[in-house]
Amino acid sequence: MKEKIILVDDEQVIREAASEILTDSGYAVVTAACGEEGYEKIKQEHFDLVITDVKMPGISGTELIKMIRDELSADVPILVITAHGTLELAIQSMEYGTQGFILKPFTPDEIRELVDNVLKKARLIKENIKLKALVPLFELNKRLLSELNLELLWDLIVDEAANYTGSERTSLMLLENDGSLQLKASSGNYHETDPDKENRESFNDWVVKTKEALLLDSAAVYPDQFKQMMMKTEIQSALCTPIIARGKLLGILNLAKVSSDRPFTTSDLEIISVLCGQVGIAIENAKLHDNVQNVHLGVIATLANAVEARDEYTANHALRLSTYATFIAKEIGLPRNMIEIIKRAAILHDIGKIGIPDKILLKPAPLTKEEQLVMNEHPVIGSKILSRMNDLEEVTVIVKHHHEFFDGTGYPGRLKEEEIPIGARIVAAADAYEAMTSARPYRKAMSFDYATSELEKMAGRQFDPQIVSAFLAVLRRTNV
């Protein structure tokens, strides 16, 4: 779905020019000729970015910004467009929580670059929010799997889904043997006999038929047959998500907002989809016992990917590191089960960075001493996250100690030599090589020769000499 921008400016020439530039850049653009019109449109629809002029008849740009922040959204990105750029304006804009301003006249590149950067940052923030929202699902997953009282389980599912999303009407419908859906639990002002029942059943029928989720609101794109239904109902936004286990549809989780002016988003859909996956596992717990751990790992891997998504420079870092670590483990002749443990640990080694503030994690320059101390906490944070998972004890130990130095000067435990788990020694060498040969915001990627010479130089100090020797043999033989 295209990101949606609203442009509020009383000058038609500016509206048309900026709209054309941003539309050509792949955005969906809505325009408004005054502050009043802009406010009404923002009130009715979800926008990913607001661009507003400062001086307009009626409601001024600064008044519009204040109204948006006070009444509609505290976090939607806002850009100011003006012909009167001053330091005072910049300070005032920042006080209202805007992300910058565009000076008239502007070039296509200027407005395009600023909008791209602001929306890119907004996407990273959303990913981080989504990432942090996923973490409690670990604990919820345990509760779902351990709750054997079905009536209590149904209530737990509904209550937690409502808590995560702010749903005002929530219901859990399970598929019976005859193909009908039966209400198991509900919360909010939900009633089986409410006026929306007929429409809700139509939505559910579509989900049963397609096994796909429905995101319904004024800005969403969905099948034409539902548009008239949404106009007749008091529901402003809804999520209808299938509960599936092993390809089999078990039921549907319905969430709806009536009075809220904050509709469900794709992030809500993703989180509820994860929750519904866990619900499906809980329902079929007895039959799927052997697969529970793999699902845990799938959720953790999602977190690991989301950590990398916060920083474009570390994208695919864990995957490449896992490849190197696997090569080393095979080179020194470790058994297959240990290789799999090391592979998992390599993928999850930086999971603890979820607890590191963005200003440190995404800093485009070397860290200060104080910042480095904060960053050094990530192995411990990661081990605490993983310690909640059954059967991940060996992975957890590797994650905790992958920054130990062979000479005992590393962290967090200052372990040395054979005290350091073999998996952690392997991940440490692979991690260092991958980091050196990847670009960072403050430096270019280092050459193969430089990186390998650094490994040799630090053998016996930072790295296990035998691990380094095996790694270099693999690198020079395979050119990976």
XYZ file of C-alpha atoms in Angstrom:
480
model
C 0.000 0.000 0.000
C 1.321 3.437 -0.942
C 2.225 5.801 1.871
C -0.344 8.593 2.023
C 0.581 12.277 2.272
C -1.713 15.273 2.769
C -0.514 18.641 1.450
C -2.208 21.730 2.923
C -1.451 25.007 1.116
C -3.636 27.885 -0.049
C -1.528 28.375 -3.203
C -2.882 26.194 -5.996
C 0.401 26.300 -7.921
C 2.311 24.954 -4.911
C -0.286 22.250 -4.259
C -0.238 21.047 -7.843
C 3.550 21.152 -8.212
C 4.299 19.361 -4.941
C 1.512 16.851 -5.531
C 2.868 15.964 -8.961
C 6.432 15.549 -7.652
C 5.390 13.306 -4.763
C 2.913 11.301 -6.835
C 5.652 10.600 -9.374
C 7.801 9.435 -6.444
C 5.264 6.732 -5.614
C 3.240 8.379 -2.860
C -0.544 8.779 -2.637
C -1.154 12.522 -2.272
C -4.276 14.301 -1.001
C -4.448 18.110 -1.083
C -6.330 20.733 0.913
C -6.625 24.449 0.108
C -6.902 25.680 3.699
C -6.329 24.659 7.285
C -9.995 23.889 7.916
C -10.188 21.513 4.960
C -6.898 19.903 5.926
C -8.039 19.342 9.502
C -11.273 17.644 8.403
C -9.451 15.327 6.008
C -6.841 14.405 8.610
C -9.657 13.749 11.064
C -11.367 11.367 8.633
C -8.387 9.535 7.114
C -5.058 8.095 8.166
C -2.018 9.865 6.691
C 1.632 8.875 6.933
C 2.831 12.483 6.542
C 1.324 15.973 6.824
C 2.839 18.871 4.858
C 1.364 22.269 5.665
C 1.975 25.888 4.727
C 2.443 28.329 7.607
C 0.581 31.442 6.471
C -2.936 30.624 5.283
C -6.330 32.338 5.596
C -8.394 31.079 8.516
C -6.563 28.379 10.432
C -2.836 28.995 10.036
C -0.274 26.262 9.618
C 0.956 26.564 13.203
C -2.631 26.422 14.482
C -3.284 23.351 12.342
C -0.165 21.650 13.701
C -1.241 22.356 17.277
C -4.745 21.017 16.583
C -3.308 17.847 15.066
C -0.987 17.285 18.013
C -3.609 18.080 20.659
C -6.632 16.375 19.118
C -5.678 13.871 16.423
C -2.161 12.439 16.495
C 0.908 12.922 18.633
C 3.199 11.035 16.301
C 2.227 11.594 12.645
C 5.251 13.228 10.924
C 4.674 16.877 9.948
C 6.660 19.092 7.579
C 6.216 22.853 7.297
C 6.325 24.496 3.872
C 6.961 28.237 3.857
C 8.494 31.167 2.046
C 9.582 32.692 5.354
C 12.299 30.451 6.754
C 13.744 31.877 9.966
C 15.458 30.526 13.060
C 12.389 31.505 15.059
C 10.173 29.462 12.738
C 12.496 26.477 12.968
C 12.435 26.609 16.785
C 8.670 27.059 16.862
C 8.179 24.160 14.461
C 10.355 21.884 16.595
C 8.367 22.859 19.693
C 5.219 21.637 17.980
C 6.906 18.374 17.099
C 7.477 18.836 13.377
C 10.221 17.067 11.480
C 11.512 20.012 9.416
C 10.499 22.644 6.892
C 10.660 23.210 3.140
C 11.498 26.646 1.784
C 9.637 28.088 -1.197
C 10.614 28.019 -3.959
C 11.813 24.426 -3.814
C 13.239 22.047 -6.374
C 11.785 18.579 -6.998
C 14.918 17.009 -5.515
C 14.672 19.095 -2.336
C 11.099 18.162 -1.474
C 11.531 14.572 -2.629
C 14.677 14.035 -0.532
C 13.201 15.574 2.619
C 9.952 13.619 2.345
C 11.823 10.377 1.633
C 14.067 10.879 4.678
C 11.205 11.768 7.033
C 9.105 8.783 5.971
C 12.109 6.471 6.145
C 12.721 7.544 9.740
C 9.008 7.125 10.505
C 9.132 3.590 9.143
C 12.099 2.770 11.391
C 10.235 4.144 14.398
C 7.178 2.056 13.511
C 9.373 -1.029 13.171
C 10.848 -0.356 16.589
C 7.385 0.074 18.090
C 6.284 -3.138 16.440
C 9.415 -4.867 17.679
C 8.782 -3.826 21.266
C 5.131 -4.828 20.940
C 6.207 -8.325 19.910
C 8.341 -8.933 22.991
C 5.406 -9.440 25.422
C 4.073 -12.081 23.034
C 6.807 -14.377 24.327
C 5.294 -14.365 27.804
C 1.772 -14.530 26.426
C 2.772 -17.534 24.349
C 3.820 -19.364 27.530
C 0.506 -18.560 29.176
C -1.457 -19.684 26.137
C 0.414 -22.970 25.956
C 0.123 -23.660 29.686
C -3.566 -22.727 30.003
C -5.484 -26.003 29.667
C -8.856 -24.632 30.782
C -10.470 -23.814 27.439
C -12.930 -21.240 28.811
C -10.089 -19.347 30.476
C -7.990 -19.683 27.326
C -10.723 -18.089 25.174
C -11.003 -15.134 27.576
C -7.224 -14.748 27.705
C -7.011 -14.569 23.898
C -9.730 -11.914 23.641
C -8.456 -9.779 26.528
C -4.853 -9.738 25.324
C -5.834 -8.943 21.722
C -7.912 -5.998 22.943
C -5.083 -4.768 25.172
C -2.511 -4.851 22.355
C -4.635 -3.005 19.811
C -7.099 -0.823 21.701
C -10.009 -2.762 20.206
C -13.420 -1.694 21.537
C -15.215 -4.828 20.342
C -13.388 -8.147 20.303
C -14.667 -11.641 19.624
C -13.209 -15.112 19.168
C -15.100 -17.356 16.735
C -14.104 -21.012 16.294
C -14.987 -23.246 13.379
C -17.261 -26.171 14.267
C -17.286 -29.561 12.554
C -20.335 -28.536 10.507
C -18.452 -25.514 9.131
C -20.278 -22.919 11.226
C -18.560 -20.325 13.413
C -19.358 -20.356 17.121
C -18.706 -17.464 19.484
C -16.341 -18.560 22.276
C -15.516 -15.266 23.995
C -15.991 -11.518 23.576
C -15.168 -8.220 25.233
C -16.304 -4.617 25.002
C -19.802 -3.726 23.861
C -20.018 -6.794 21.631
C -23.382 -8.527 21.231
C -24.341 -11.406 18.948
C -27.596 -9.611 18.199
C -26.107 -6.176 17.440
C -27.069 -4.366 14.195
C -23.662 -5.142 12.669
C -24.077 -8.919 12.981
C -25.090 -9.424 9.344
C -22.140 -7.413 8.053
C -19.758 -9.127 10.465
C -20.900 -12.531 9.251
C -20.199 -11.459 5.659
C -16.686 -10.389 6.639
C -16.142 -13.687 8.451
C -17.451 -15.698 5.504
C -14.845 -14.011 3.290
C -12.049 -14.805 5.762
C -13.189 -18.438 6.015
C -13.228 -18.730 2.228
C -9.866 -17.043 1.562
C -8.030 -17.760 4.847
C -6.717 -14.181 4.568
C -6.948 -11.324 7.057
C -9.143 -8.276 6.450
C -8.096 -4.758 7.474
C -11.149 -2.511 7.158
C -11.156 1.276 7.516
C -11.740 4.366 5.400
C -8.182 4.284 4.022
C -7.877 0.543 3.447
C -8.204 -1.273 0.152
C -10.542 -4.238 0.357
C -13.104 -6.121 -1.774
C -15.767 -3.879 -3.334
C -18.656 -5.811 -1.774
C -17.606 -4.600 1.674
C -17.596 -0.867 0.908
C -21.364 -0.465 1.171
C -21.407 -2.616 4.296
C -18.840 -0.393 6.012
C -20.929 2.680 5.166
C -23.979 1.131 6.871
C -22.214 0.076 10.057
C -21.105 2.171 13.025
C -17.733 0.435 12.984
C -14.950 2.815 11.956
C -12.161 0.265 11.663
C -11.927 -3.507 11.956
C -9.534 -6.444 11.809
C -10.737 -9.936 10.939
C -7.837 -12.356 11.281
C -7.874 -16.106 10.605
C -6.520 -18.532 13.200
C -4.650 -21.220 11.309
C -2.610 -24.219 12.449
C -0.851 -26.564 10.017
C -2.790 -25.031 7.146
C -6.118 -25.756 8.811
C -8.487 -22.900 9.643
C -9.498 -23.108 13.306
C -11.410 -19.844 13.686
C -11.358 -16.052 13.430
C -10.352 -13.262 15.799
C -12.449 -10.109 15.225
C -11.464 -6.664 16.488
C -13.364 -3.413 15.917
C -13.179 0.271 16.807
C -16.317 2.403 16.934
C -15.527 5.689 18.659
C -11.749 5.745 18.251
C -10.196 8.156 15.750
C -7.064 5.979 15.500
C -7.868 3.198 13.021
C -6.133 -0.149 12.937
C -2.887 -0.142 10.980
C -0.864 -2.722 9.092
C 1.376 -2.928 12.179
C -1.663 -3.952 14.242
C -2.470 -6.541 11.597
C 1.055 -7.965 11.761
C 1.000 -8.176 15.563
C -2.443 -9.792 15.646
C -1.357 -12.209 12.928
C 1.535 -13.288 15.179
C -0.887 -13.587 18.099
C -3.303 -15.665 16.014
C -0.450 -17.957 15.088
C 0.197 -18.511 18.785
C -3.511 -18.994 19.444
C -3.622 -21.713 16.817
C -0.722 -23.454 18.529
C -2.408 -23.206 21.931
C -5.621 -24.697 20.576
C -3.767 -27.630 19.073
C -1.119 -27.801 21.783
C -1.356 -31.544 22.311
C -0.870 -32.314 18.610
C 1.789 -29.702 17.976
C 3.984 -30.195 21.040
C 7.052 -31.145 18.995
C 6.788 -27.970 16.900
C 6.351 -25.424 19.698
C 10.050 -24.626 19.933
C 10.306 -23.966 16.197
C 7.479 -21.463 16.480
C 9.292 -19.778 19.377
C 12.357 -19.513 17.184
C 10.269 -18.123 14.354
C 9.025 -15.312 16.580
C 12.546 -14.664 17.867
C 13.887 -14.623 14.300
C 11.236 -12.009 13.501
C 12.624 -9.939 16.357
C 16.171 -10.458 15.091
C 15.147 -9.284 11.622
C 13.366 -6.304 13.116
C 16.527 -5.382 15.053
C 18.460 -5.365 11.783
C 15.694 -3.384 10.069
C 16.318 -0.534 12.506
C 19.688 0.027 10.840
C 20.133 -0.367 7.091
C 23.880 -0.900 7.598
C 23.337 -4.118 9.549
C 20.761 -5.623 7.199
C 21.455 -9.350 6.693
C 24.358 -9.173 9.168
C 23.053 -12.129 11.193
C 22.466 -14.230 8.087
C 26.004 -13.667 6.800
C 27.430 -14.264 10.273
C 25.497 -17.526 10.515
C 27.022 -18.667 7.222
C 30.571 -17.943 8.427
C 29.962 -19.584 11.810
C 28.576 -22.708 10.142
C 31.647 -22.975 7.902
C 33.954 -22.711 10.926
C 32.003 -25.280 12.937
C 32.147 -27.746 10.062
C 35.849 -27.038 9.468
C 36.802 -28.006 13.032
C 34.595 -31.099 12.910
C 31.836 -30.283 15.380
C 28.840 -32.674 15.438
C 25.719 -31.791 13.478
C 23.608 -30.927 16.532
C 26.262 -28.488 17.767
C 26.481 -26.891 14.324
C 22.718 -26.281 14.421
C 23.010 -24.714 17.885
C 25.784 -22.393 16.680
C 23.796 -21.501 13.558
C 20.804 -20.490 15.718
C 23.005 -18.569 18.127
C 24.637 -16.687 15.240
C 21.240 -15.605 13.925
C 20.111 -14.495 17.395
C 23.417 -13.145 18.736
C 22.350 -9.479 18.648
C 18.755 -9.971 19.817
C 19.657 -8.013 22.961
C 19.995 -4.831 20.901
C 16.251 -4.495 21.255
C 17.078 -2.965 24.641
C 19.582 -0.437 23.278
C 18.260 3.109 22.633
C 18.019 4.175 18.992
C 20.275 7.185 19.589
C 23.098 4.755 20.407
C 22.217 1.861 18.113
C 21.716 4.087 15.056
C 24.443 6.636 15.794
C 26.281 7.389 12.506
C 29.648 7.756 14.242
C 31.892 5.906 16.708
C 30.368 5.580 20.189
C 31.611 7.470 23.225
C 32.945 5.537 26.210
C 29.632 5.930 28.032
C 27.632 4.883 24.982
C 29.852 1.841 24.490
C 29.140 0.731 28.064
C 25.422 0.833 27.281
C 25.973 -1.069 24.024
C 27.987 -3.687 25.933
C 24.821 -4.661 27.800
C 23.232 -6.253 24.728
C 24.662 -9.796 25.236
C 23.169 -9.955 28.741
C 19.860 -8.519 27.550
C 19.788 -11.069 24.749
C 20.518 -13.971 27.089
C 17.681 -12.874 29.385
C 15.244 -12.827 26.462
C 16.319 -16.268 25.277
C 16.408 -17.758 28.778
C 12.613 -17.674 28.751
C 12.585 -20.222 25.952
C 12.748 -23.940 26.720
C 15.509 -25.947 25.021
C 17.587 -22.865 24.155
C 20.033 -23.100 27.049
C 23.094 -23.698 24.841
C 22.070 -20.967 22.398
C 21.569 -18.585 25.330
C 25.090 -19.226 26.666
C 26.641 -18.493 23.259
C 24.639 -15.278 22.883
C 25.684 -14.135 26.361
C 29.408 -14.731 25.825
C 30.022 -13.912 22.150
C 31.955 -10.762 23.169
C 34.380 -12.509 25.540
C 38.078 -12.207 24.599
C 40.369 -15.216 24.523
C 42.769 -13.462 26.930
C 40.006 -12.739 29.463
C 39.574 -9.003 28.812
C 36.167 -9.194 27.109
C 32.642 -8.899 28.479
C 30.344 -9.596 30.226
C 32.030 -12.373 32.255
C 35.739 -11.804 31.502
C 36.003 -15.499 30.661
C 39.201 -16.714 29.003
C 40.391 -19.514 26.753
C 38.480 -22.775 27.299
C 36.153 -21.089 29.793
C 34.494 -19.460 26.800
C 31.994 -21.829 25.136
C 33.264 -23.098 21.781
C 30.181 -21.684 20.060
C 30.836 -18.229 21.493
C 34.460 -18.344 20.296
C 33.279 -19.216 16.796
C 30.603 -16.502 16.720
C 33.098 -13.924 18.033
C 35.523 -14.478 15.142
C 32.780 -14.638 12.523
C 31.109 -11.517 13.952
C 34.337 -9.512 13.842
C 35.101 -10.513 10.245
C 31.567 -9.745 9.054
C 31.619 -6.366 10.797
C 34.990 -5.426 9.291
C 33.969 -6.362 5.757
C 30.636 -4.489 5.934
C 30.170 -0.749 5.464
C 29.121 1.440 8.372
C 27.782 5.016 8.405
C 31.194 6.293 9.524
C 33.506 4.086 7.406
C 33.750 2.001 4.264
C 33.913 -1.786 4.241
C 37.409 -3.096 4.915
C 39.195 -5.296 2.398
C 39.525 -9.075 2.622
C 43.281 -8.795 3.188
C 42.909 -6.215 5.953
C 40.168 -8.174 7.750
C 42.044 -11.481 7.634
C 45.265 -9.828 8.818
C 43.363 -8.348 11.773
C 42.050 -11.787 12.689
C 45.600 -13.150 12.619
C 46.917 -10.226 14.650
C 44.258 -10.668 17.344
C 44.563 -14.471 17.536
C 45.462 -15.410 21.105
C 44.267 -12.042 22.391
C 40.703 -11.501 21.211
C 40.164 -14.760 19.348
C 40.895 -18.455 19.787
C 43.944 -19.149 17.556
C 42.532 -22.503 16.431
C 39.241 -20.889 15.448
C 41.073 -18.175 13.514
C 43.211 -20.767 11.738
C 40.144 -22.773 10.712
C 38.263 -19.640 9.637
C 41.139 -18.366 7.495
C 41.461 -21.765 5.856
C 37.781 -21.683 4.920
C 37.924 -18.092 3.675
C 40.963 -18.683 1.485
C 39.669 -21.981 0.156
C 36.083 -21.006 -0.578
C 36.325 -17.210 -1.038
C 32.972 -16.786 0.758
